[in-house]
PDB file of C-alpha atoms and ligand atoms in Angstrom:
ATOM      1  CA  MET A 271     -38.854  13.509 -64.325  1.00 63.00           C
ATOM      2  CA  SER A 272     -41.680  15.565 -62.895  1.00 85.00           C
ATOM      3  CA  THR A 273     -43.749  14.539 -59.917  1.00 93.00           C
ATOM      4  CA  GLY A 274     -47.501  14.056 -60.082  1.00 95.00           C
ATOM      5  CA  PRO A 275     -50.336  12.217 -58.328  1.00 96.00           C
ATOM      6  CA  SER A 276     -48.938   8.800 -59.247  1.00 94.00           C
ATOM      7  CA  SER A 277     -45.450   9.598 -57.862  1.00 97.00           C
ATOM      8  CA  PRO A 278     -44.525   7.898 -54.597  1.00 98.00           C
ATOM      9  CA  ILE A 279     -44.379   9.285 -51.079  1.00 98.00           C
ATOM     10  CA  GLY A 280     -40.838   9.053 -49.667  1.00 98.00           C
ATOM     11  CA  ILE A 281     -40.493   7.998 -46.028  1.00 99.00           C
ATOM     12  CA  LEU A 282     -37.307   7.934 -43.974  1.00 98.00           C
ATOM     13  CA  ASP A 283     -36.130   6.761 -40.579  1.00 98.00           C
ATOM     14  CA  SER A 284     -32.983   5.437 -38.950  1.00 98.00           C
ATOM     15  CA  GLY A 285     -34.473   1.932 -38.943  1.00 98.00           C
ATOM     16  CA  VAL A 286     -37.790   0.097 -38.745  1.00 98.00           C
ATOM     17  CA  GLY A 287     -39.468   2.757 -36.576  1.00 98.00           C
ATOM     18  CA  GLY A 288     -40.837   4.723 -39.498  1.00 98.00           C
ATOM     19  CA  LEU A 289     -42.788   1.611 -40.481  1.00 98.00           C
ATOM     20  CA  SER A 290     -45.275   2.665 -37.776  1.00 98.00           C
ATOM     21  CA  ILE A 291     -45.871   5.761 -39.909  1.00 98.00           C
ATOM     22  CA  LEU A 292     -45.855   3.755 -43.144  1.00 98.00           C
ATOM     23  CA  ARG A 293     -48.540   1.487 -41.666  1.00 98.00           C
ATOM     24  CA  ALA A 294     -50.704   4.498 -40.802  1.00 98.00           C
ATOM     25  CA  LEU A 295     -50.130   6.016 -44.256  1.00 98.00           C
ATOM     26  CA  ARG A 296     -51.306   2.825 -45.902  1.00 97.00           C
ATOM     27  CA  ARG A 297     -54.491   2.828 -43.830  1.00 97.00           C
ATOM     28  CA  GLU A 298     -55.181   6.484 -44.576  1.00 98.00           C
ATOM     29  CA  LEU A 299     -53.974   6.538 -48.193  1.00 97.00           C
ATOM     30  CA  PRO A 300     -54.191   3.017 -49.636  1.00 96.00           C
ATOM     31  CA  ALA A 301     -53.779   4.161 -53.245  1.00 96.00           C
ATOM     32  CA  GLU A 302     -50.370   5.771 -52.638  1.00 98.00           C
ATOM     33  CA  SER A 303     -47.074   4.263 -53.733  1.00 98.00           C
ATOM     34  CA  LEU A 304     -44.397   4.442 -51.049  1.00 98.00           C
ATOM     35  CA  ILE A 305     -40.597   4.358 -50.914  1.00 98.00           C
ATOM     36  CA  TYR A 306     -39.146   3.695 -47.494  1.00 98.00           C
ATOM     37  CA  VAL A 307     -35.495   4.283 -46.554  1.00 98.00           C
ATOM     38  CA  ALA A 308     -34.082   2.924 -43.290  1.00 98.00           C
ATOM     39  CA  ASP A 309     -30.606   4.259 -42.495  1.00 98.00           C
ATOM     40  CA  GLN A 310     -29.627   1.288 -40.374  1.00 98.00           C
ATOM     41  CA  ALA A 311     -25.935   1.857 -41.115  1.00 97.00           C
ATOM     42  CA  HIS A 312     -26.231   4.843 -38.772  1.00 98.00           C
ATOM     43  CA  LEU A 313     -28.779   3.481 -36.295  1.00 98.00           C
ATOM     44  CA  PRO A 314     -29.439   4.676 -33.659  1.00 98.00           C
ATOM     45  CA  TYR A 315     -29.839   8.345 -34.512  1.00 98.00           C
ATOM     46  CA  GLY A 316     -30.990   9.347 -31.018  1.00 96.00           C
ATOM     47  CA  PRO A 317     -27.586   9.583 -29.299  1.00 96.00           C
ATOM     48  CA  ARG A 318     -25.885  11.326 -32.276  1.00 97.00           C
ATOM     49  CA  PRO A 319     -25.205  15.064 -32.580  1.00 96.00           C
ATOM     50  CA  LEU A 320     -28.014  16.911 -34.356  1.00 95.00           C
ATOM     51  CA  ALA A 321     -25.637  18.218 -37.057  1.00 96.00           C
ATOM     52  CA  GLU A 322     -24.635  14.681 -38.005  1.00 97.00           C
ATOM     53  CA  ILE A 323     -28.249  13.464 -38.216  1.00 97.00           C
ATOM     54  CA  ARG A 324     -29.075  16.527 -40.326  1.00 97.00           C
ATOM     55  CA  THR A 325     -26.451  15.559 -42.917  1.00 97.00           C
ATOM     56  CA  PHE A 326     -27.738  11.977 -43.188  1.00 97.00           C
ATOM     57  CA  VAL A 327     -31.300  13.165 -43.613  1.00 98.00           C
ATOM     58  CA  GLN A 328     -30.385  15.679 -46.310  1.00 97.00           C
ATOM     59  CA  HIS A 329     -28.702  12.979 -48.383  1.00 97.00           C
ATOM     60  CA  ILE A 330     -31.554  10.508 -47.915  1.00 98.00           C
ATOM     61  CA  THR A 331     -33.958  13.227 -49.033  1.00 98.00           C
ATOM     62  CA  THR A 332     -31.847  13.776 -52.153  1.00 97.00           C
ATOM     63  CA  PHE A 333     -32.069  10.030 -52.871  1.00 97.00           C
ATOM     64  CA  LEU A 334     -35.859  10.010 -52.407  1.00 98.00           C
ATOM     65  CA  LEU A 335     -36.274  13.059 -54.655  1.00 97.00           C
ATOM     66  CA  ALA A 336     -34.126  11.375 -57.319  1.00 96.00           C
ATOM     67  CA  HIS A 337     -36.700   8.562 -57.106  1.00 96.00           C
ATOM     68  CA  ASN A 338     -39.404  11.094 -57.861  1.00 97.00           C
ATOM     69  CA  ALA A 339     -40.931  11.394 -54.379  1.00 98.00           C
ATOM     70  CA  LYS A 340     -43.793  13.943 -54.363  1.00 98.00           C
ATOM     71  CA  LEU A 341     -43.802  14.299 -50.574  1.00 98.00           C
ATOM     72  CA  ILE A 342     -41.183  13.454 -47.959  1.00 98.00           C
ATOM     73  CA  VAL A 343     -42.392  12.106 -44.638  1.00 99.00           C
ATOM     74  CA  VAL A 344     -39.621  12.431 -42.061  1.00 98.00           C
ATOM     75  CA  ALA A 345     -40.896   9.466 -40.051  1.00 98.00           C
ATOM     76  CA  CYS A 346     -38.387   9.948 -37.276  1.00 98.00           C
ATOM     77  CA  ASN A 347     -38.600  12.371 -34.367  1.00 98.00           C
ATOM     78  CA  ALA A 348     -34.820  12.622 -34.087  1.00 98.00           C
ATOM     79  CA  ALA A 349     -34.443  13.404 -37.808  1.00 98.00           C
ATOM     80  CA  SER A 350     -37.277  15.937 -37.641  1.00 98.00           C
ATOM     81  CA  ALA A 351     -35.713  17.613 -34.620  1.00 97.00           C
ATOM     82  CA  ALA A 352     -32.341  17.739 -36.343  1.00 97.00           C
ATOM     83  CA  GLY A 353     -33.254  18.453 -39.916  1.00 94.00           C
ATOM     84  CA  LEU A 354     -36.800  19.483 -40.747  1.00 97.00           C
ATOM     85  CA  HIS A 355     -36.183  23.207 -40.597  1.00 96.00           C
ATOM     86  CA  ASP A 356     -33.119  23.030 -42.860  1.00 97.00           C
ATOM     87  CA  LEU A 357     -34.751  20.561 -45.255  1.00 98.00           C
ATOM     88  CA  ARG A 358     -37.593  22.991 -45.868  1.00 98.00           C
ATOM     89  CA  ALA A 359     -35.056  25.745 -46.558  1.00 98.00           C
ATOM     90  CA  MET A 360     -32.919  23.543 -48.830  1.00 98.00           C
ATOM     91  CA  PHE A 361     -35.812  22.158 -50.851  1.00 98.00           C
ATOM     92  CA  PRO A 362     -38.384  24.956 -50.869  1.00 97.00           C
ATOM     93  CA  ASP A 363     -40.603  23.366 -53.529  1.00 97.00           C
ATOM     94  CA  VAL A 364     -40.846  20.007 -51.797  1.00 98.00           C
ATOM     95  CA  PRO A 365     -43.613  19.310 -49.284  1.00 98.00           C
ATOM     96  CA  PHE A 366     -42.429  17.755 -46.018  1.00 98.00           C
ATOM     97  CA  VAL A 367     -44.367  16.172 -43.177  1.00 98.00           C
ATOM     98  CA  GLY A 368     -42.343  15.679 -40.012  1.00 98.00           C
ATOM     99  CA  MET A 369     -42.771  14.473 -36.471  1.00 98.00           C
ATOM    100  CA  GLU A 370     -43.133  16.637 -33.393  1.00 96.00           C
ATOM    101  CA  PRO A 371     -43.737  15.246 -29.913  1.00 98.00           C
ATOM    102  CA  ALA A 372     -47.515  15.063 -29.362  1.00 98.00           C
ATOM    103  CA  VAL A 373     -47.419  17.248 -26.257  1.00 98.00           C
ATOM    104  CA  LYS A 374     -50.488  19.215 -27.337  1.00 98.00           C
ATOM    105  CA  PRO A 375     -53.064  16.379 -27.150  1.00 98.00           C
ATOM    106  CA  ALA A 376     -51.428  15.021 -23.999  1.00 98.00           C
ATOM    107  CA  ALA A 377     -51.603  18.399 -22.252  1.00 98.00           C
ATOM    108  CA  ALA A 378     -55.227  18.784 -23.335  1.00 98.00           C
ATOM    109  CA  ALA A 379     -56.195  15.333 -22.023  1.00 98.00           C
ATOM    110  CA  THR A 380     -54.318  15.112 -18.727  1.00 98.00           C
ATOM    111  CA  HIS A 381     -56.294  15.063 -15.459  1.00 98.00           C
ATOM    112  CA  SER A 382     -53.306  14.646 -13.176  1.00 98.00           C
ATOM    113  CA  GLY A 383     -51.473  17.604 -14.721  1.00 98.00           C
ATOM    114  CA  VAL A 384     -48.413  15.414 -15.347  1.00 98.00           C
ATOM    115  CA  ILE A 385     -47.539  13.968 -18.760  1.00 98.00           C
ATOM    116  CA  GLY A 386     -44.740  11.659 -19.825  1.00 98.00           C
ATOM    117  CA  VAL A 387     -42.791  11.969 -23.071  1.00 98.00           C
ATOM    118  CA  LEU A 388     -40.869   8.857 -24.058  1.00 98.00           C
ATOM    119  CA  THR A 389     -38.160   9.747 -26.531  1.00 98.00           C
ATOM    120  CA  THR A 390     -34.481   9.830 -27.492  1.00 98.00           C
ATOM    121  CA  ALA A 391     -31.803  12.382 -26.662  1.00 97.00           C
ATOM    122  CA  ALA A 392     -31.763  14.037 -30.108  1.00 97.00           C
ATOM    123  CA  THR A 393     -35.476  14.797 -29.908  1.00 98.00           C
ATOM    124  CA  ALA A 394     -35.288  15.919 -26.283  1.00 98.00           C
ATOM    125  CA  ASN A 395     -32.406  18.293 -27.102  1.00 95.00           C
ATOM    126  CA  GLY A 396     -33.951  19.830 -30.222  1.00 94.00           C
ATOM    127  CA  THR A 397     -35.611  23.217 -30.394  1.00 95.00           C
ATOM    128  CA  LEU A 398     -38.814  21.626 -31.758  1.00 96.00           C
ATOM    129  CA  TYR A 399     -39.432  19.913 -28.410  1.00 98.00           C
ATOM    130  CA  ALA A 400     -38.668  23.108 -26.484  1.00 97.00           C
ATOM    131  CA  SER A 401     -41.101  24.949 -28.709  1.00 97.00           C
ATOM    132  CA  VAL A 402     -44.027  22.480 -28.317  1.00 97.00           C
ATOM    133  CA  ARG A 403     -43.534  22.460 -24.553  1.00 98.00           C
ATOM    134  CA  GLU A 404     -43.533  26.210 -24.435  1.00 97.00           C
ATOM    135  CA  ARG A 405     -46.615  26.479 -26.646  1.00 97.00           C
ATOM    136  CA  PHE A 406     -48.755  23.677 -25.240  1.00 97.00           C
ATOM    137  CA  ALA A 407     -47.482  22.561 -21.846  1.00 97.00           C
ATOM    138  CA  ALA A 408     -46.915  25.788 -19.942  1.00 96.00           C
ATOM    139  CA  ASN A 409     -49.331  24.676 -17.206  1.00 95.00           C
ATOM    140  CA  VAL A 410     -48.452  20.997 -17.192  1.00 98.00           C
ATOM    141  CA  GLN A 411     -45.585  19.084 -15.609  1.00 98.00           C
ATOM    142  CA  VAL A 412     -43.636  17.228 -18.306  1.00 98.00           C
ATOM    143  CA  GLU A 413     -41.612  14.127 -17.442  1.00 98.00           C
ATOM    144  CA  THR A 414     -39.168  13.493 -20.282  1.00 98.00           C
ATOM    145  CA  VAL A 415     -37.955   9.892 -20.373  1.00 98.00           C
ATOM    146  CA  ILE A 416     -35.005   9.209 -22.680  1.00 98.00           C
ATOM    147  CA  CYS A 417     -34.928   5.579 -23.695  1.00 98.00           C
ATOM    148  CA  PRO A 418     -32.565   4.609 -26.536  1.00 97.00           C
ATOM    149  CA  GLU A 419     -32.716   1.006 -25.271  1.00 98.00           C
ATOM    150  CA  LEU A 420     -36.286   0.725 -26.536  1.00 98.00           C
ATOM    151  CA  VAL A 421     -35.123   1.591 -30.067  1.00 98.00           C
ATOM    152  CA  GLU A 422     -32.603  -1.252 -29.840  1.00 98.00           C
ATOM    153  CA  ALA A 423     -35.261  -3.615 -28.459  1.00 98.00           C
ATOM    154  CA  VAL A 424     -37.607  -2.939 -31.390  1.00 98.00           C
ATOM    155  CA  GLU A 425     -34.731  -3.409 -33.846  1.00 98.00           C
ATOM    156  CA  ALA A 426     -33.919  -6.715 -32.123  1.00 98.00           C
ATOM    157  CA  ASN A 427     -37.590  -7.800 -32.194  1.00 97.00           C
ATOM    158  CA  ALA A 428     -37.436  -8.164 -28.404  1.00 97.00           C
ATOM    159  CA  THR A 429     -40.582  -6.345 -27.343  1.00 97.00           C
ATOM    160  CA  SER A 430     -42.467  -8.856 -25.211  1.00 97.00           C
ATOM    161  CA  PRO A 431     -43.727  -7.493 -21.867  1.00 97.00           C
ATOM    162  CA  ALA A 432     -41.431  -9.919 -20.043  1.00 97.00           C
ATOM    163  CA  ALA A 433     -38.351  -8.857 -22.020  1.00 97.00           C
ATOM    164  CA  LEU A 434     -39.029  -5.155 -21.435  1.00 98.00           C
ATOM    165  CA  GLN A 435     -40.117  -5.281 -17.794  1.00 98.00           C
ATOM    166  CA  PRO A 436     -36.637  -4.632 -16.289  1.00 98.00           C
ATOM    167  CA  LEU A 437     -36.014  -1.698 -18.632  1.00 98.00           C
ATOM    168  CA  PHE A 438     -39.400  -0.139 -17.878  1.00 98.00           C
ATOM    169  CA  GLU A 439     -38.869  -0.619 -14.134  1.00 98.00           C
ATOM    170  CA  ARG A 440     -35.699   1.416 -14.444  1.00 98.00           C
ATOM    171  CA  VAL A 441     -36.758   4.192 -16.825  1.00 98.00           C
ATOM    172  CA  LEU A 442     -40.559   4.492 -16.628  1.00 98.00           C
ATOM    173  CA  ALA A 443     -41.374   3.652 -13.014  1.00 98.00           C
ATOM    174  CA  PRO A 444     -40.071   7.032 -11.713  1.00 98.00           C
ATOM    175  CA  ALA A 445     -42.322   8.955 -14.161  1.00 98.00           C
ATOM    176  CA  LEU A 446     -45.285   6.775 -13.158  1.00 98.00           C
ATOM    177  CA  ALA A 447     -44.563   7.489  -9.492  1.00 98.00           C
ATOM    178  CA  ARG A 448     -44.704  11.212 -10.287  1.00 98.00           C
ATOM    179  CA  GLY A 449     -48.259  10.751 -11.535  1.00 98.00           C
ATOM    180  CA  ILE A 450     -48.231  10.764 -15.343  1.00 98.00           C
ATOM    181  CA  ASP A 451     -51.599   9.878 -16.875  1.00 98.00           C
ATOM    182  CA  GLN A 452     -50.542  10.422 -20.523  1.00 98.00           C
ATOM    183  CA  LEU A 453     -47.536   8.903 -22.244  1.00 98.00           C
ATOM    184  CA  VAL A 454     -46.485  10.450 -25.542  1.00 98.00           C
ATOM    185  CA  LEU A 455     -44.557   8.163 -27.892  1.00 98.00           C
ATOM    186  CA  ALA A 456     -41.991  10.600 -29.291  1.00 98.00           C
ATOM    187  CA  CYS A 457     -39.986   8.081 -31.264  1.00 98.00           C
ATOM    188  CA  THR A 458     -41.474   6.212 -34.204  1.00 98.00           C
ATOM    189  CA  HIS A 459     -40.009   2.900 -33.022  1.00 98.00           C
ATOM    190  CA  PHE A 460     -42.103   2.909 -29.871  1.00 98.00           C
ATOM    191  CA  PRO A 461     -45.578   2.062 -31.273  1.00 98.00           C
ATOM    192  CA  PHE A 462     -44.125  -1.383 -31.983  1.00 98.00           C
ATOM    193  CA  ALA A 463     -43.732  -1.848 -28.233  1.00 98.00           C
ATOM    194  CA  VAL A 464     -47.150  -0.471 -27.343  1.00 98.00           C
ATOM    195  CA  GLU A 465     -48.484  -3.702 -25.851  1.00 98.00           C
ATOM    196  CA  ALA A 466     -45.600  -4.022 -23.434  1.00 98.00           C
ATOM    197  CA  LEU A 467     -45.807  -0.312 -22.615  1.00 98.00           C
ATOM    198  CA  GLN A 468     -49.536  -0.435 -21.893  1.00 98.00           C
ATOM    199  CA  ALA A 469     -49.101  -3.579 -19.801  1.00 98.00           C
ATOM    200  CA  PHE A 470     -46.474  -1.795 -17.728  1.00 98.00           C
ATOM    201  CA  VAL A 471     -48.137   1.595 -17.251  1.00 98.00           C
ATOM    202  CA  GLY A 472     -51.610   0.147 -16.707  1.00 98.00           C
ATOM    203  CA  PRO A 473     -55.005   1.198 -18.053  1.00 97.00           C
ATOM    204  CA  GLN A 474     -55.049   4.511 -16.179  1.00 97.00           C
ATOM    205  CA  VAL A 475     -52.284   5.908 -18.419  1.00 98.00           C
ATOM    206  CA  ALA A 476     -53.272   6.814 -21.990  1.00 98.00           C
ATOM    207  CA  ILE A 477     -50.590   6.167 -24.587  1.00 98.00           C
ATOM    208  CA  ILE A 478     -50.474   8.693 -27.413  1.00 98.00           C
ATOM    209  CA  ASP A 479     -49.280   7.318 -30.749  1.00 98.00           C
ATOM    210  CA  PRO A 480     -49.146  10.189 -33.244  1.00 98.00           C
ATOM    211  CA  SER A 481     -49.004   8.038 -36.403  1.00 98.00           C
ATOM    212  CA  PRO A 482     -52.698   8.358 -37.458  1.00 98.00           C
ATOM    213  CA  ALA A 483     -52.476  12.159 -37.103  1.00 98.00           C
ATOM    214  CA  VAL A 484     -49.280  12.212 -39.193  1.00 98.00           C
ATOM    215  CA  ALA A 485     -51.016  10.195 -41.924  1.00 98.00           C
ATOM    216  CA  ARG A 486     -53.962  12.615 -41.910  1.00 98.00           C
ATOM    217  CA  GLN A 487     -51.529  15.513 -42.211  1.00 98.00           C
ATOM    218  CA  ALA A 488     -49.912  13.808 -45.231  1.00 98.00           C
ATOM    219  CA  ARG A 489     -53.370  13.510 -46.804  1.00 98.00           C
ATOM    220  CA  ARG A 490     -54.043  17.224 -46.243  1.00 98.00           C
ATOM    221  CA  VAL A 491     -50.693  18.275 -47.732  1.00 98.00           C
ATOM    222  CA  LEU A 492     -51.207  16.119 -50.828  1.00 98.00           C
ATOM    223  CA  ALA A 493     -54.825  17.234 -51.249  1.00 98.00           C
ATOM    224  CA  ASP A 494     -53.802  20.917 -51.044  1.00 98.00           C
ATOM    225  CA  ARG A 495     -51.332  20.366 -53.874  1.00 97.00           C
ATOM    226  CA  GLN A 496     -53.670  18.138 -55.871  1.00 97.00           C
ATOM    227  CA  LEU A 497     -51.173  15.331 -55.559  1.00 97.00           C
ATOM    228  CA  LEU A 498     -53.378  12.574 -54.114  1.00 97.00           C
ATOM    229  CA  ALA A 499     -53.116   9.319 -56.077  1.00 97.00           C
ATOM    230  CA  THR A 500     -56.313   8.330 -57.820  1.00 91.00           C
ATOM    231  CA  GLU A 501     -58.291   5.366 -56.499  1.00 79.00           C
ATOM    232  CA  ALA A 502     -57.553   3.471 -59.704  1.00 75.00           C
ATOM    233  CA  SER A 503     -53.770   3.559 -59.322  1.00 75.00           C
ATOM    234  CA  GLN A 504     -51.844   0.379 -58.540  1.00 87.00           C
ATOM    235  CA  PRO A 505     -49.620   1.323 -55.631  1.00 95.00           C
ATOM    236  CA  THR A 506     -46.069   0.048 -55.381  1.00 96.00           C
ATOM    237  CA  LEU A 507     -44.140  -0.342 -52.126  1.00 97.00           C
ATOM    238  CA  ARG A 508     -40.365  -0.195 -52.144  1.00 98.00           C
ATOM    239  CA  TYR A 509     -38.145  -0.655 -49.118  1.00 98.00           C
ATOM    240  CA  TYR A 510     -34.444   0.183 -48.859  1.00 98.00           C
ATOM    241  CA  THR A 511     -31.981  -0.121 -46.024  1.00 98.00           C
ATOM    242  CA  THR A 512     -28.375   0.977 -45.637  1.00 98.00           C
ATOM    243  CA  GLY A 513     -28.026  -2.006 -43.292  1.00 97.00           C
ATOM    244  CA  ASP A 514     -28.549  -5.720 -43.891  1.00 98.00           C
ATOM    245  CA  ALA A 515     -31.431  -6.071 -46.379  1.00 98.00           C
ATOM    246  CA  ARG A 516     -32.243  -9.631 -45.398  1.00 98.00           C
ATOM    247  CA  ARG A 517     -32.457  -8.806 -41.698  1.00 98.00           C
ATOM    248  CA  PHE A 518     -34.569  -5.747 -42.390  1.00 98.00           C
ATOM    249  CA  SER A 519     -36.934  -7.782 -44.575  1.00 98.00           C
ATOM    250  CA  THR A 520     -37.488 -10.392 -41.865  1.00 98.00           C
ATOM    251  CA  LEU A 521     -38.117  -7.818 -39.155  1.00 98.00           C
ATOM    252  CA  ALA A 522     -40.290  -5.563 -41.325  1.00 98.00           C
ATOM    253  CA  SER A 523     -42.388  -8.550 -42.457  1.00 98.00           C
ATOM    254  CA  ASN A 524     -42.885  -9.403 -38.823  1.00 98.00           C
ATOM    255  CA  LEU A 525     -43.819  -5.859 -37.771  1.00 98.00           C
ATOM    256  CA  LEU A 526     -46.155  -5.234 -40.704  1.00 98.00           C
ATOM    257  CA  GLY A 527     -47.629  -8.737 -40.871  1.00 97.00           C
ATOM    258  CA  GLU A 528     -46.978  -9.087 -44.608  1.00 97.00           C
ATOM    259  CA  PRO A 529     -44.003 -10.015 -46.755  1.00 97.00           C
ATOM    260  CA  VAL A 530     -41.408  -7.274 -47.232  1.00 98.00           C
ATOM    261  CA  GLN A 531     -38.480  -7.569 -49.629  1.00 98.00           C
ATOM    262  CA  ALA A 532     -35.998  -4.793 -48.966  1.00 98.00           C
ATOM    263  CA  GLN A 533     -33.179  -3.713 -51.251  1.00 97.00           C
ATOM    264  CA  ALA A 534     -29.726  -2.762 -50.063  1.00 97.00           C
ATOM    265  CA  LEU A 535     -28.466   0.779 -50.268  1.00 97.00           C
ATOM    266  CA  ARG A 536     -24.972   1.859 -49.438  1.00 96.00           C
ATOM    267  CA  TRP A 537     -23.371   5.124 -48.508  1.00 97.00           C
ATOM    268  CA  ALA A 538     -20.679   6.105 -51.028  1.00 92.00           C
ATOM    269  CA  GLY A 539     -19.254   9.155 -49.319  1.00 88.00           C
ATOM    270  CA  GLU A 540     -22.282  11.385 -48.980  1.00 85.00           C
ATOM    271  CA  GLN A 541     -24.284   9.672 -51.691  1.00 89.00           C
ATOM    272  CA  LEU A 542     -26.640   6.736 -51.442  1.00 94.00           C
ATOM    273  CA  LEU A 543     -26.285   4.055 -54.069  1.00 92.00           C
ATOM    274  CA  ALA A 544     -28.628   1.128 -54.672  1.00 87.00           C
ATOM    275  CA  GLY A 545     -27.324  -2.411 -55.032  1.00 69.00           C
ATOM    276  CA  ASP A 546     -24.270  -4.412 -53.866  1.00 50.00           C
TER     277      ASP A 546
HETATM  278  N1  DGL B 214     -37.246   6.296 -34.853  1.00 73.02           N
HETATM  279  C1  DGL B 214     -36.491   7.441 -34.559  1.00 73.02           C
HETATM  280  C2  DGL B 214     -37.265   8.544 -33.876  1.00 73.02           C
HETATM  281  O1  DGL B 214     -38.406   8.701 -34.084  1.00 73.02           O
HETATM  282  C3  DGL B 214     -35.124   7.350 -34.002  1.00 73.02           C
HETATM  283  C4  DGL B 214     -34.633   6.153 -33.350  1.00 73.02           C
HETATM  284  C5  DGL B 214     -33.131   6.219 -33.260  1.00 73.02           C
HETATM  285  O2  DGL B 214     -32.495   5.847 -34.257  1.00 73.02           O
HETATM  286  O3  DGL B 214     -32.620   6.665 -32.230  1.00 73.02           O
HETATM  287  O4  DGL B 214     -36.725   9.318 -33.136  1.00 73.02           O
END
């Protein structure tokens, strides 16, 4: 099977977080077919060792390529931190778009000289984060806030301002007190909690959600390779999870505001198999 303009874009994340990227991709590229894989059997990725995340991501990529994906969007900061470099080396002919913490626009926009980066441990520990800080934030104070609890809250559909207030008091209040005026969402789950986040940090703090920029980057990569779907194509959307397909479908329908019917995938050793 060879890939072409009508082949799908493959998207992966540990859970529903990457749907924030899928949503942006659909706005930017409505003619594209998409295959989404959520590795909920291994959620959360954030607290895991980078080497372990890297292995998961390599096998999910193999699954997506077997389903003819023409581009892989690593819609997970943790997975990008752990695996993007090696994925590009392992699959040199495959285009990848990954996530990197949006420190650059935050550093460019800050007036207080202090920016916050809300993320998970895997992303904070990766060399990608060290590199963006070095390149773009040399003259800016960076407050890194590690918050795996917010991943769990999004997965549990518990993102009301009231539900998240105690967590934000504990983890975000210290960064606010140090004067952040930009808050970078460096985990793809977090845009689904943006209302509660904005309510907590107040209007004087700008929240930076990188998903529209990631979707524009996907457009550029496809255009360069002449792989953009034509306007006339009938896009298909397929969703898979290594967790509970029914639960995923309910939550994803809720987050995307349209019906989602996910299929179950299971890990058989290092391979992903559909069904059962
Ligand atoms: N959504 C993922 C990210 O962007 C990871 C969440 C997790 O599983 O820890 O980092």
